[in-house]
Amino acid sequence: CLALHLLVWHLAPPTVPLDPGHQITSSAFFSSARLILASIVIIPFALKTFFPYLWMDFLYFGDLLRILVRFVSRRRRIPLFFALDRFFEQTAAHPDRPFIVFENESYSYTYTDKRSNQIANALRSHPGYEAGGTVALFMGNEPAFMFTWLALAKLGSPVVLLNHNIRTKSLLHCFNCCKANVLIYLIIVPSPELKQAVEDVLPSLLEQGVTVLLMTTHCSTAGLESFSVKVDEASQAPVPPSFRSHITFKSPAVYIYTSGTTGLPKAAVINQNHLLKTMAVLSSNGVMSSDVIYVNLPLCHTAGFMIGFIGSVETGSTIILKRKFSASQFWDDCRKHNVTVVQYIGEIMRYLCNTPKRENDRDHKVRLAIGNGIRAEVWKEFLNRFGNIQVREFYASTEGNVGFVNYAGKIGAIGRVNFLYRKLFPYMLIKYDTKRDEPIRDANGLCVESPKGETGLLVSKITDIAPFLGYSHNEEQTEKKRIRNVLRKGDLYFNSGDLMRIDKDNFIYFQDRIGDTFRWKGENVATTEVSDILTMSDCLKEANVYGVQVPGNEGRVGMAAVTVKQGAQFDGHKIYKHVVSYLPSYARPRFIRIQTAVELTATFKQMKVKLVEEGFDPGRMQDPVYILDDNEKSYILLTTQVYSSIISGNLKL
Ligand SMILES: *[C@@H]1O[C@H](CO)[C@@H](O)[C@H](O)[C@H]1NC(C)=O
């Protein structure tokens, strides 16, 4: 408040004439003093009334500046300073502080450092490993994930983070899309479930000369090597820095898979510079080294890896790591470990609010929740129920060059237009034709900015400080995310694929996602991938895949409109088996609508819009609709009763 007064003081010009030699009479002095006094009292009120968020805007910009200054000073350091160096600093500053707590075990910064040295040293001496070669990790959330990532960072190896939910075809695809310039590939896998997934694709991997290492003590499968004993026996001595002397800010640090808005999953390249920048997300939201952070999002995604893990390296906090999210354990974990900061996605918040109320709902130390995708009604309920927790909703994408944070705590918004931020990172909303699935262009072929209050597509100018690095070895998909001739002929923007709206108070609201993906259970589903899999089955000829909304659920649930091959029958059991063996659970279409023919009059995209609108109500259409039933292990006919219980929320999807 005092600071605000000072600010106001500076803004309000002195009312006393400052002509040198001019004698201020005492009455003039008093009237000026009264004026100043009055303005001190009134202006803050006026500002608060007419510009309620001005102060927050200033604070936020202050934070941005602070981050920028730190970033720039790090960028100037010699030798070069990377995310890994921050880990070294934290280890030196508090060697014994727990870094990771996982299933009743606690691992200090020093332990983590030494364990990652062991992994690095074991790898170094492994035949076939070449210093600096790219390595893929196929692991669920567990400390070994972090230890191994640090080990590879110490060896100067870029790391491919494979999503541990994916199977066979997708796994091979993901594996291949980072390969081209890589010498040798190693996968490190721990759990039995993942072992099976790798065994399924092992022949292809071995054919490509990939070494597959398993983080276990024993392994009987030919072609898989167990690696744990070698690690246990390896030296704890630090890896000589010369191993990473080839690294620059442009070197890839990690590859993270994203479905973007089109096509199969693609590896977004995160270079060292990007990693150093995004390290600041937690700290810029007020997270400190004394904080305890609950990480229950997958480490193979941006949120878990860059914000949870790398963000905690920046702040020097303690991570409470969960294998996966559990609504029933969430608050007990928070109480047990004195958690102060939690990470979320929209689904998590909704599940938490859907759990039965408990007496001790407000008994915890959580002060900050940071994440994205929380709906306004869930947000209100969350605060009501679990107490005064600051919710920091932000918007960002793995590969994107624009991000927002709702620093003002405005319920429902994902961020706020900040004049200064917009100067640094020029972005805007452009008019979009959802039926034709393309931006609206004027007579000159340029895009049209959406006025305030109207929904538009978020695009952000690609510049040196807001680069778009694209996808690894996928120029076609990279180009799809670029949009040209937006404001001027020849300009270049990043197409976020997200529709947003900015209200009159400059708050930004997420509206919808366009293109060929939808989100379900916190994961992106690429429709083309699902339809490829469906049409690989014996009986289906064509498959048009899309997401439909279901009341009470975040995102969209998968649905496919299919045609059956001539002479074939729709066999629910067979399709179920096919879908389950090829697709992770979130990507399996829950509904299949059987059509006799694809409509020929409309374009493919327009047809999709119509199908989405028609949804999955069997009472509204002639076509039979089937629902995936895990108990029956089949797709069974969807009745109107079952439909009603889905809509009323009695039947959970
Ligand atoms: C949590 O905090 C309480 C009280 O401040 C303390 O007694 C307890 O030991 C802490 N628990 C952990 C796991 O740090």
XYZ file of C-alpha atoms and ligand atoms in Angstrom:
667
model
C 0.000 0.000 0.000
C 2.828 2.371 0.869
C 4.443 1.508 -2.420
C 1.252 2.406 -4.203
C 1.235 5.815 -2.508
C 4.775 6.421 -3.606
C 3.833 5.427 -7.107
C 0.897 7.798 -7.079
C 3.191 10.499 -5.774
C 5.389 10.064 -8.787
C 2.500 9.965 -11.181
C 0.849 13.109 -9.835
C 2.931 16.113 -10.937
C 4.018 18.392 -8.115
C 1.460 21.142 -7.669
C 4.004 23.564 -6.211
C 5.699 25.766 -8.834
C 9.361 24.875 -8.740
C 10.640 28.083 -10.212
C 14.037 28.678 -8.528
C 14.037 31.688 -6.313
C 10.274 31.689 -6.034
C 9.212 32.173 -2.449
C 6.514 29.772 -1.433
C 4.081 31.570 0.767
C 2.829 29.604 3.691
C -0.794 29.634 2.490
C 0.209 28.388 -0.968
C 2.269 25.744 0.739
C -0.648 24.591 2.852
C -3.094 24.501 -0.037
C -0.625 22.475 -2.112
C -0.015 20.170 0.792
C -3.774 19.720 1.173
C -4.044 18.928 -2.491
C -1.272 16.393 -2.307
C -2.763 14.920 0.817
C -6.152 14.700 -0.842
C -4.685 13.031 -3.884
C -2.863 10.538 -1.694
C -6.188 9.588 -0.194
C -8.348 9.775 -3.297
C -6.157 8.534 -6.104
C -5.624 5.038 -4.741
C -9.391 4.722 -4.359
C -9.926 6.031 -7.847
C -7.320 3.692 -9.251
C -8.794 0.782 -7.394
C -12.235 1.612 -8.722
C -11.401 2.417 -12.297
C -8.276 0.287 -12.793
C -8.743 -2.497 -10.275
C -5.921 -4.571 -11.690
C -3.362 -1.845 -12.340
C -1.325 -2.702 -9.272
C -1.308 -6.382 -10.121
C -0.286 -5.541 -13.675
C 2.679 -3.596 -12.320
C 3.663 -6.348 -9.936
C 3.417 -8.914 -12.691
C 5.517 -6.843 -14.998
C 8.007 -6.407 -12.172
C 8.192 -10.191 -11.884
C 8.688 -10.491 -15.615
C 11.520 -7.987 -15.486
C 13.142 -9.784 -12.577
C 13.024 -13.066 -14.506
C 14.357 -11.394 -17.603
C 17.274 -9.824 -15.723
C 18.151 -13.144 -14.120
C 17.863 -14.925 -17.436
C 20.035 -12.402 -19.255
C 22.700 -12.460 -16.552
C 22.764 -16.260 -16.704
C 23.030 -16.174 -20.452
C 26.148 -14.034 -20.110
C 27.986 -16.336 -17.748
C 31.210 -18.032 -18.732
C 31.381 -21.005 -18.722
C 27.846 -21.296 -20.062
C 25.095 -21.791 -17.507
C 22.393 -24.417 -18.086
C 19.519 -25.918 -16.111
C 21.891 -28.610 -14.868
C 24.134 -25.943 -13.336
C 21.212 -24.723 -11.286
C 20.930 -28.248 -9.885
C 24.624 -28.094 -8.916
C 24.058 -24.747 -7.196
C 21.106 -26.114 -5.217
C 23.022 -29.223 -4.206
C 25.871 -27.089 -2.922
C 23.476 -24.753 -1.099
C 21.534 -27.454 0.776
C 23.086 -30.865 0.263
C 20.890 -32.656 2.793
C 17.508 -31.193 1.914
C 15.129 -33.813 0.515
C 14.837 -33.253 -3.225
C 12.441 -36.069 -4.080
C 10.086 -37.902 -1.751
C 8.495 -40.977 -3.285
C 6.527 -43.768 -1.612
C 8.011 -43.299 1.878
C 11.555 -42.899 0.578
C 13.318 -39.571 0.606
C 16.228 -38.681 -1.656
C 18.375 -35.695 -0.783
C 19.994 -33.341 -3.275
C 23.334 -34.997 -2.592
C 21.942 -38.492 -3.038
C 20.327 -37.452 -6.316
C 23.590 -35.954 -7.487
C 25.584 -39.085 -6.629
C 23.022 -41.505 -8.017
C 22.925 -39.648 -11.296
C 26.721 -39.742 -11.377
C 26.531 -43.507 -11.046
C 24.064 -43.823 -13.899
C 26.178 -41.516 -16.032
C 29.364 -43.437 -15.257
C 27.704 -46.764 -15.969
C 26.471 -45.451 -19.315
C 29.847 -43.971 -20.222
C 31.497 -47.311 -19.975
C 28.699 -49.097 -21.795
C 29.711 -50.348 -25.232
C 27.676 -48.567 -27.849
C 27.022 -45.405 -25.875
C 28.636 -42.467 -27.558
C 29.056 -39.247 -25.652
C 26.407 -36.731 -26.564
C 24.189 -39.289 -28.318
C 20.452 -38.942 -27.893
C 18.820 -41.297 -25.417
C 15.147 -42.088 -25.032
C 13.517 -42.594 -21.654
C 10.479 -44.785 -21.326
C 9.524 -44.550 -17.685
C 6.635 -43.707 -15.485
C 6.858 -41.193 -12.649
C 9.537 -42.357 -10.278
C 12.812 -41.018 -8.918
C 14.842 -43.021 -11.455
C 13.307 -40.818 -14.148
C 14.864 -37.735 -12.589
C 18.142 -39.428 -11.720
C 18.503 -40.665 -15.286
C 17.604 -37.335 -16.820
C 20.241 -35.631 -14.687
C 22.753 -38.330 -15.608
C 22.139 -37.739 -19.295
C 22.352 -33.987 -18.831
C 25.729 -34.498 -17.202
C 26.828 -36.558 -20.193
C 25.616 -33.888 -22.596
C 22.992 -36.203 -24.104
C 19.641 -34.872 -25.280
C 16.772 -36.907 -23.854
C 13.630 -38.075 -25.616
C 10.768 -38.351 -23.154
C 8.507 -41.123 -24.393
C 4.975 -41.175 -23.065
C 4.710 -44.349 -21.002
C 1.043 -44.765 -21.951
C 1.688 -45.369 -25.612
C 1.980 -48.764 -27.210
C 3.236 -50.569 -30.320
C 2.568 -48.525 -33.411
C 2.671 -45.167 -31.672
C 5.694 -46.160 -29.661
C 7.645 -47.077 -32.765
C 6.468 -43.944 -34.453
C 7.599 -41.766 -31.560
C 10.832 -43.580 -31.411
C 11.522 -43.055 -35.068
C 10.658 -39.410 -35.251
C 13.669 -38.307 -33.230
C 16.123 -40.662 -34.799
C 17.688 -39.411 -38.004
C 20.850 -37.770 -36.706
C 21.276 -39.998 -33.708
C 24.098 -42.434 -33.369
C 22.722 -44.996 -31.001
C 19.597 -45.202 -28.964
C 19.022 -46.570 -25.540
C 15.771 -46.989 -23.755
C 15.645 -47.405 -20.073
C 12.593 -49.080 -18.708
C 11.713 -50.101 -15.218
C 8.237 -51.497 -14.563
C 6.956 -54.917 -15.753
C 4.095 -53.281 -17.620
C 6.432 -51.107 -19.651
C 8.731 -54.051 -20.179
C 5.890 -55.802 -21.971
C 5.295 -52.741 -24.138
C 8.945 -52.692 -25.156
C 9.044 -56.419 -25.800
C 6.186 -55.914 -28.260
C 8.337 -53.648 -30.387
C 11.717 -55.162 -29.563
C 12.338 -56.862 -32.922
C 11.952 -53.549 -34.742
C 14.182 -51.794 -32.244
C 16.932 -54.376 -32.454
C 16.770 -54.289 -36.220
C 17.543 -50.592 -36.024
C 20.529 -51.267 -33.794
C 18.987 -49.853 -30.657
C 20.387 -50.893 -27.317
C 17.642 -51.403 -24.788
C 18.581 -51.136 -21.151
C 16.281 -52.166 -18.372
C 16.566 -50.607 -14.912
C 16.220 -53.926 -13.152
C 18.655 -56.371 -11.649
C 17.500 -59.361 -13.704
C 16.257 -59.769 -17.188
C 15.637 -62.958 -19.078
C 14.418 -61.577 -22.398
C 16.965 -61.823 -25.169
C 17.825 -58.401 -26.509
C 17.060 -56.556 -23.279
C 19.916 -55.811 -20.915
C 19.493 -55.297 -17.218
C 21.338 -52.234 -16.093
C 20.772 -51.756 -12.354
C 23.714 -53.830 -11.166
C 26.088 -51.869 -13.401
C 24.715 -48.660 -11.984
C 25.072 -49.847 -8.382
C 28.690 -50.794 -9.022
C 29.579 -47.603 -10.880
C 31.600 -44.782 -9.380
C 29.868 -41.858 -7.678
C 32.505 -39.456 -8.950
C 31.246 -36.439 -10.874
C 31.183 -36.614 -14.658
C 33.959 -34.371 -16.074
C 32.427 -31.178 -17.512
C 34.291 -31.862 -20.746
C 31.528 -34.335 -21.576
C 29.126 -31.472 -22.071
C 31.508 -28.876 -23.439
C 29.866 -29.169 -26.872
C 26.518 -27.948 -25.525
C 25.266 -24.522 -26.541
C 21.977 -22.755 -25.869
C 20.731 -24.027 -29.193
C 21.468 -27.676 -28.390
C 18.363 -29.791 -27.906
C 17.874 -30.641 -24.235
C 14.704 -32.700 -24.352
C 12.163 -33.831 -26.875
C 8.624 -33.829 -25.582
C 5.778 -35.467 -27.450
C 2.738 -33.482 -28.224
C -0.087 -34.090 -30.616
C -0.091 -30.396 -31.393
C -3.317 -29.880 -33.256
C -2.807 -32.302 -36.107
C -1.489 -35.707 -36.965
C 0.434 -38.294 -35.025
C 2.361 -37.329 -31.909
C 5.361 -35.181 -32.734
C 8.487 -34.502 -30.788
C 8.684 -30.839 -29.853
C 12.285 -29.740 -29.528
C 13.113 -28.058 -26.234
C 16.556 -26.533 -26.474
C 18.766 -25.464 -23.590
C 17.711 -21.854 -23.930
C 14.032 -22.757 -23.725
C 14.651 -24.950 -20.692
C 16.489 -22.138 -18.942
C 13.560 -19.806 -19.668
C 10.769 -22.106 -18.510
C 12.638 -22.962 -15.320
C 11.242 -19.732 -13.954
C 7.546 -20.642 -14.025
C 7.339 -21.779 -10.406
C 9.607 -19.091 -9.033
C 7.777 -16.351 -10.907
C 4.605 -17.489 -9.186
C 6.131 -17.010 -5.767
C 7.354 -20.550 -5.104
C 10.368 -20.567 -2.782
C 12.970 -23.031 -1.637
C 11.019 -23.718 1.559
C 8.035 -24.918 -0.480
C 7.026 -28.541 -0.837
C 5.654 -29.290 -4.297
C 3.230 -32.074 -5.106
C 3.970 -33.428 -8.580
C 1.361 -35.889 -9.779
C 1.361 -35.085 -13.487
C 3.314 -37.303 -15.901
C 6.989 -36.373 -16.104
C 6.974 -37.086 -19.834
C 4.789 -34.008 -20.423
C 5.713 -30.354 -20.232
C 3.743 -29.605 -17.079
C 5.280 -32.382 -15.001
C 8.773 -32.140 -16.430
C 9.459 -28.489 -17.113
C 7.264 -26.864 -14.512
C 7.222 -29.461 -11.738
C 10.665 -31.014 -11.944
C 12.872 -28.381 -13.592
C 10.889 -25.607 -11.869
C 11.745 -27.157 -8.491
C 15.401 -27.325 -9.437
C 15.203 -23.565 -9.961
C 13.565 -22.888 -6.599
C 15.457 -25.582 -4.681
C 12.232 -26.989 -3.254
C 11.253 -30.507 -2.244
C 9.192 -32.586 -4.672
C 6.596 -35.044 -3.446
C 6.451 -37.301 -6.472
C 3.427 -39.468 -7.245
C 3.297 -42.330 -9.694
C -0.022 -40.917 -10.785
C -2.847 -38.762 -9.595
C -5.167 -40.242 -7.001
C -8.150 -38.207 -5.807
C -8.532 -40.257 -2.621
C -4.860 -39.898 -1.595
C -4.379 -36.305 -2.675
C -5.145 -34.446 0.551
C -3.777 -37.149 2.841
C -0.499 -36.871 0.954
C -0.587 -33.102 1.267
C -1.122 -33.325 5.020
C 1.480 -36.007 5.526
C 4.216 -34.145 3.664
C 3.229 -30.576 4.541
C 2.724 -29.826 0.854
C 2.439 -26.104 0.093
C 2.174 -26.067 -3.706
C 0.186 -28.418 -5.944
C 0.164 -28.798 -9.689
C -3.078 -29.449 -11.504
C -4.901 -29.890 -14.752
C -8.635 -29.234 -15.033
C -9.561 -32.876 -14.560
C -7.665 -33.090 -11.260
C -9.559 -30.165 -9.794
C -12.871 -31.629 -10.904
C -12.079 -35.054 -9.454
C -11.046 -33.468 -6.166
C -14.309 -31.553 -5.975
C -16.243 -34.723 -6.800
C -14.829 -36.701 -3.851
C -17.117 -37.056 -0.815
C -16.834 -34.110 1.592
C -14.674 -34.684 4.659
C -14.341 -32.903 7.969
C -10.665 -32.213 7.411
C -11.059 -30.787 3.887
C -9.481 -27.519 4.994
C -6.820 -29.054 7.167
C -3.701 -28.720 5.037
C -0.892 -26.266 4.270
C -1.480 -25.909 0.525
C -1.311 -22.211 -0.367
C -0.888 -22.319 -4.116
C -2.289 -24.437 -6.947
C -0.689 -23.947 -10.319
C -1.789 -25.453 -13.581
C -4.235 -25.146 -16.414
C -7.703 -26.049 -17.543
C -9.767 -25.353 -14.415
C -13.356 -24.345 -15.170
C -14.955 -21.402 -13.430
C -17.554 -23.483 -11.571
C -14.948 -26.001 -10.413
C -12.657 -23.182 -9.313
C -15.375 -21.681 -7.100
C -16.254 -25.036 -5.618
C -12.557 -25.777 -4.996
C -12.068 -22.562 -3.021
C -15.309 -23.080 -1.143
C -14.385 -26.508 -0.115
C -10.635 -26.544 0.427
C -10.139 -23.031 1.704
C -8.176 -20.035 0.682
C -5.771 -21.447 -1.881
C -4.339 -19.167 -4.493
C -5.095 -20.645 -7.912
C -2.632 -19.668 -10.614
C -4.152 -20.687 -13.891
C -1.802 -20.352 -16.824
C -1.812 -21.052 -20.510
C 1.134 -22.427 -22.434
C 1.883 -25.158 -24.903
C 4.989 -27.292 -25.189
C 6.044 -25.952 -28.550
C 4.302 -22.586 -28.493
C 5.887 -19.169 -28.207
C 3.213 -17.449 -26.161
C 1.966 -17.980 -22.641
C -0.289 -16.275 -20.142
C -0.755 -16.458 -16.433
C -3.842 -15.354 -14.559
C -1.952 -13.429 -11.912
C -5.039 -11.484 -10.867
C -6.897 -14.576 -9.672
C -9.907 -13.790 -11.864
C -12.051 -16.906 -11.778
C -12.405 -18.592 -15.154
C -9.696 -16.641 -16.979
C -6.425 -18.094 -18.220
C -4.575 -14.825 -18.167
C -4.678 -11.158 -18.735
C -3.629 -8.815 -21.490
C -0.600 -6.981 -20.226
C 0.350 -4.038 -22.400
C 4.066 -4.392 -21.736
C 4.077 -8.134 -22.217
C 2.289 -7.686 -25.505
C 4.971 -5.259 -26.646
C 7.595 -7.925 -26.014
C 5.556 -10.825 -27.381
C 3.127 -9.572 -30.034
C 0.123 -11.878 -30.123
C -3.489 -11.399 -31.106
C -6.795 -13.080 -31.694
C -7.888 -13.366 -35.300
C -11.338 -14.128 -36.683
C -11.833 -17.791 -37.396
C -14.399 -19.698 -39.419
C -15.048 -22.858 -37.417
C -17.185 -24.462 -40.139
C -14.522 -24.139 -42.811
C -11.815 -24.617 -40.217
C -9.622 -21.748 -41.338
C -8.912 -18.127 -40.457
C -11.116 -15.528 -42.101
C -9.168 -13.356 -44.536
C -10.026 -9.980 -45.997
C -9.917 -8.876 -49.629
C -6.131 -8.464 -49.379
C -5.685 -11.959 -48.049
C -4.809 -10.731 -44.563
C -6.294 -11.902 -41.278
C -8.776 -9.850 -39.320
C -8.297 -9.151 -35.628
C -11.241 -10.211 -33.456
C -12.772 -7.357 -31.523
C -12.957 -7.546 -27.728
C -15.600 -9.912 -26.478
C -15.477 -12.049 -29.604
C -13.860 -15.426 -29.969
C -10.774 -15.642 -32.144
C -7.778 -17.818 -32.873
C -4.661 -17.047 -30.846
C -1.632 -16.384 -33.027
C 1.718 -15.092 -31.867
C 4.460 -13.484 -33.864
C 7.575 -15.594 -34.301
C 10.570 -13.488 -33.291
C 14.057 -13.957 -31.877
C 12.802 -13.773 -28.327
C 9.628 -15.721 -29.131
C 10.893 -18.439 -31.446
C 9.012 -21.485 -32.639
C 11.472 -24.345 -32.830
C 9.092 -26.754 -34.491
C 9.017 -30.513 -34.413
C 11.912 -32.868 -34.774
C 12.230 -34.126 -38.351
C 8.753 -33.110 -39.269
C 8.865 -30.049 -41.462
C 5.354 -30.665 -42.760
C 3.774 -30.550 -39.312
C 6.017 -27.668 -38.300
C 4.820 -25.687 -41.283
C 1.211 -26.418 -40.330
C 1.734 -24.547 -37.086
C 3.024 -21.500 -38.901
C 0.663 -18.912 -40.265
C 1.726 -16.256 -42.734
C 0.346 -12.960 -43.995
C -1.455 -12.208 -40.763
C -1.183 -8.433 -40.546
C 1.166 -7.809 -43.452
C 2.265 -9.724 -46.487
C 5.177 -11.947 -45.574
C 4.874 -11.853 -41.784
C 5.066 -15.055 -39.768
C 3.080 -16.135 -36.725
C 2.679 -19.244 -34.606
C -0.780 -20.772 -34.852
C -1.735 -21.937 -31.355
C -4.794 -23.833 -32.554
C -6.702 -22.453 -29.573
C -9.753 -20.226 -29.683
C -9.897 -17.524 -27.026
C -11.875 -14.499 -26.029
C -10.699 -11.280 -24.365
C -13.276 -9.442 -22.258
C -13.612 -5.700 -21.694
C -11.460 -5.915 -18.553
C -8.692 -7.516 -20.628
C -9.031 -10.989 -19.166
C -8.366 -13.834 -21.564
C -10.638 -16.871 -21.643
C -9.966 -20.183 -23.308
C -12.862 -21.206 -25.544
C -12.039 -24.264 -27.571
C -9.401 -26.092 -29.506
C -9.532 -26.399 -33.272
C -7.954 -28.849 -35.643
C -7.560 -32.563 -35.469
C -7.035 -33.100 -31.772
C -9.111 -32.993 -28.643
C -8.258 -33.424 -24.977
C -9.548 -36.214 -22.785
C -8.335 -37.157 -19.299
C -5.642 -34.520 -19.579
C -4.098 -36.037 -22.707
C -4.192 -34.848 -26.288
C -5.783 -37.275 -28.682
C -4.829 -37.056 -32.346
C -7.905 -37.991 -34.365
C -5.953 -39.118 -37.421
C -3.973 -41.557 -35.317
C -7.164 -43.074 -33.908
C -8.812 -43.358 -37.307
C -5.665 -44.991 -38.739
C -5.869 -47.606 -36.011
C -9.609 -48.178 -36.487
C -9.317 -48.708 -40.227
C -6.525 -51.229 -39.635
C -9.159 -53.537 -38.134
C -10.793 -56.287 -40.156
C -14.277 -54.922 -40.507
C -14.062 -51.125 -40.697
C -13.721 -49.300 -43.985
C -13.682 -45.651 -43.011
C -13.475 -43.916 -39.662
C -14.010 -40.278 -38.888
C -12.840 -39.534 -35.348
C -13.803 -36.513 -33.231
C -14.455 -35.510 -29.644
C -17.874 -34.903 -28.114
C -18.669 -33.036 -24.928
C -20.265 -34.811 -22.003
C -21.758 -32.756 -19.162
C -19.669 -32.863 -15.995
C -16.470 -33.804 -17.807
C -13.454 -31.823 -18.910
C -12.445 -31.986 -22.540
C -14.127 -34.209 -25.061
C -14.629 -37.926 -25.167
C -13.599 -39.794 -28.289
C -16.192 -40.847 -30.826
C -15.873 -42.388 -34.277
C -18.323 -42.400 -37.149
C -17.450 -45.464 -39.181
C -18.529 -47.405 -42.209
C -18.300 -51.187 -42.334
C -16.500 -53.007 -45.139
C -18.689 -54.583 -47.761
C -19.747 -58.066 -46.737
C -18.391 -57.588 -43.219
C -20.245 -57.217 -39.918
C -19.531 -54.831 -37.073
C -18.047 -57.095 -34.402
C -17.938 -55.276 -31.046
C -15.646 -57.833 -29.401
C -13.094 -57.754 -32.163
C -13.045 -53.978 -32.417
C -12.697 -53.738 -28.643
C -9.720 -56.081 -28.659
C -8.126 -54.192 -31.516
C -8.633 -50.791 -29.923
C -7.364 -51.874 -26.501
C -4.188 -53.390 -27.893
C -3.305 -50.403 -30.053
C -4.493 -47.333 -28.188
C -3.933 -45.952 -24.689
C -7.172 -45.822 -22.712
C -7.709 -42.062 -23.114
C -7.522 -42.330 -26.913
C -9.982 -45.206 -27.322
C -13.226 -44.020 -28.861
C -15.977 -44.458 -26.271
C -18.686 -44.247 -28.888
C -18.846 -45.689 -32.358
C -21.564 -44.573 -34.711
C -22.176 -46.850 -37.669
C -22.983 -45.057 -40.892
C -23.971 -46.640 -44.169
C -21.941 -44.150 -46.150
C -19.863 -41.059 -45.573
C -21.739 -38.001 -46.670
C -20.426 -36.911 -50.001
C -21.823 -33.420 -50.309
C -19.755 -31.797 -47.603
C -16.023 -31.574 -47.140
C -14.483 -33.864 -44.571
C -14.089 -31.015 -42.102
C -17.609 -29.730 -42.448
C -18.881 -33.225 -41.893
C -16.949 -33.397 -38.658
C -18.566 -30.214 -37.369
C -21.987 -31.721 -38.054
C -21.098 -35.033 -36.408
C -19.807 -33.231 -33.330
C -23.053 -31.270 -33.113
C -25.123 -34.439 -33.390
C -23.207 -36.009 -30.511
C -24.005 -39.521 -29.306
C -27.708 -39.369 -28.462
C -29.196 -42.546 -30.000
C -32.639 -40.932 -29.820
C -31.503 -38.197 -32.189
C -30.229 -40.322 -35.032
C -31.100 -43.254 -37.214
C -27.588 -44.710 -37.094
C -26.851 -47.276 -34.375
C -24.402 -46.034 -31.718
C -22.192 -48.411 -29.750
C -20.470 -47.731 -26.444
C -17.185 -49.191 -25.237
C -17.872 -51.460 -22.267
C -14.833 -52.602 -20.297
C -16.829 -55.183 -18.299
C -18.211 -56.860 -21.402
C -14.898 -56.295 -23.189
C -16.871 -55.191 -26.193
C -18.663 -52.352 -27.915
C -22.347 -52.771 -27.085
C -25.398 -50.990 -28.430
C -26.039 -47.699 -26.629
C -29.602 -47.548 -25.349
C -31.491 -44.386 -24.472
C -31.429 -45.436 -20.786
C -27.657 -45.703 -20.769
C -27.478 -42.426 -22.648
C -29.610 -40.715 -19.981
C -27.491 -42.029 -17.149
C -24.353 -40.694 -18.863
C -25.956 -37.277 -19.286
C -27.172 -37.197 -15.674
C -23.723 -38.185 -14.443
C -24.818 -41.509 -12.906
C -22.654 -43.400 -15.323
C -19.072 -42.167 -15.331
C -17.022 -42.298 -18.486
C 4.904 -31.028 9.031
O 4.767 -29.938 9.896
C 4.555 -30.292 11.245
C 4.251 -29.040 12.060
O 4.822 -27.913 11.486
C 5.781 -31.045 11.769
O 5.587 -31.439 13.108
C 5.990 -32.274 10.890
O 7.170 -32.955 11.286
C 6.090 -31.884 9.426
N 6.114 -33.089 8.605
C 7.015 -33.282 7.649
C 6.903 -34.570 6.895
O 7.849 -32.460 7.354
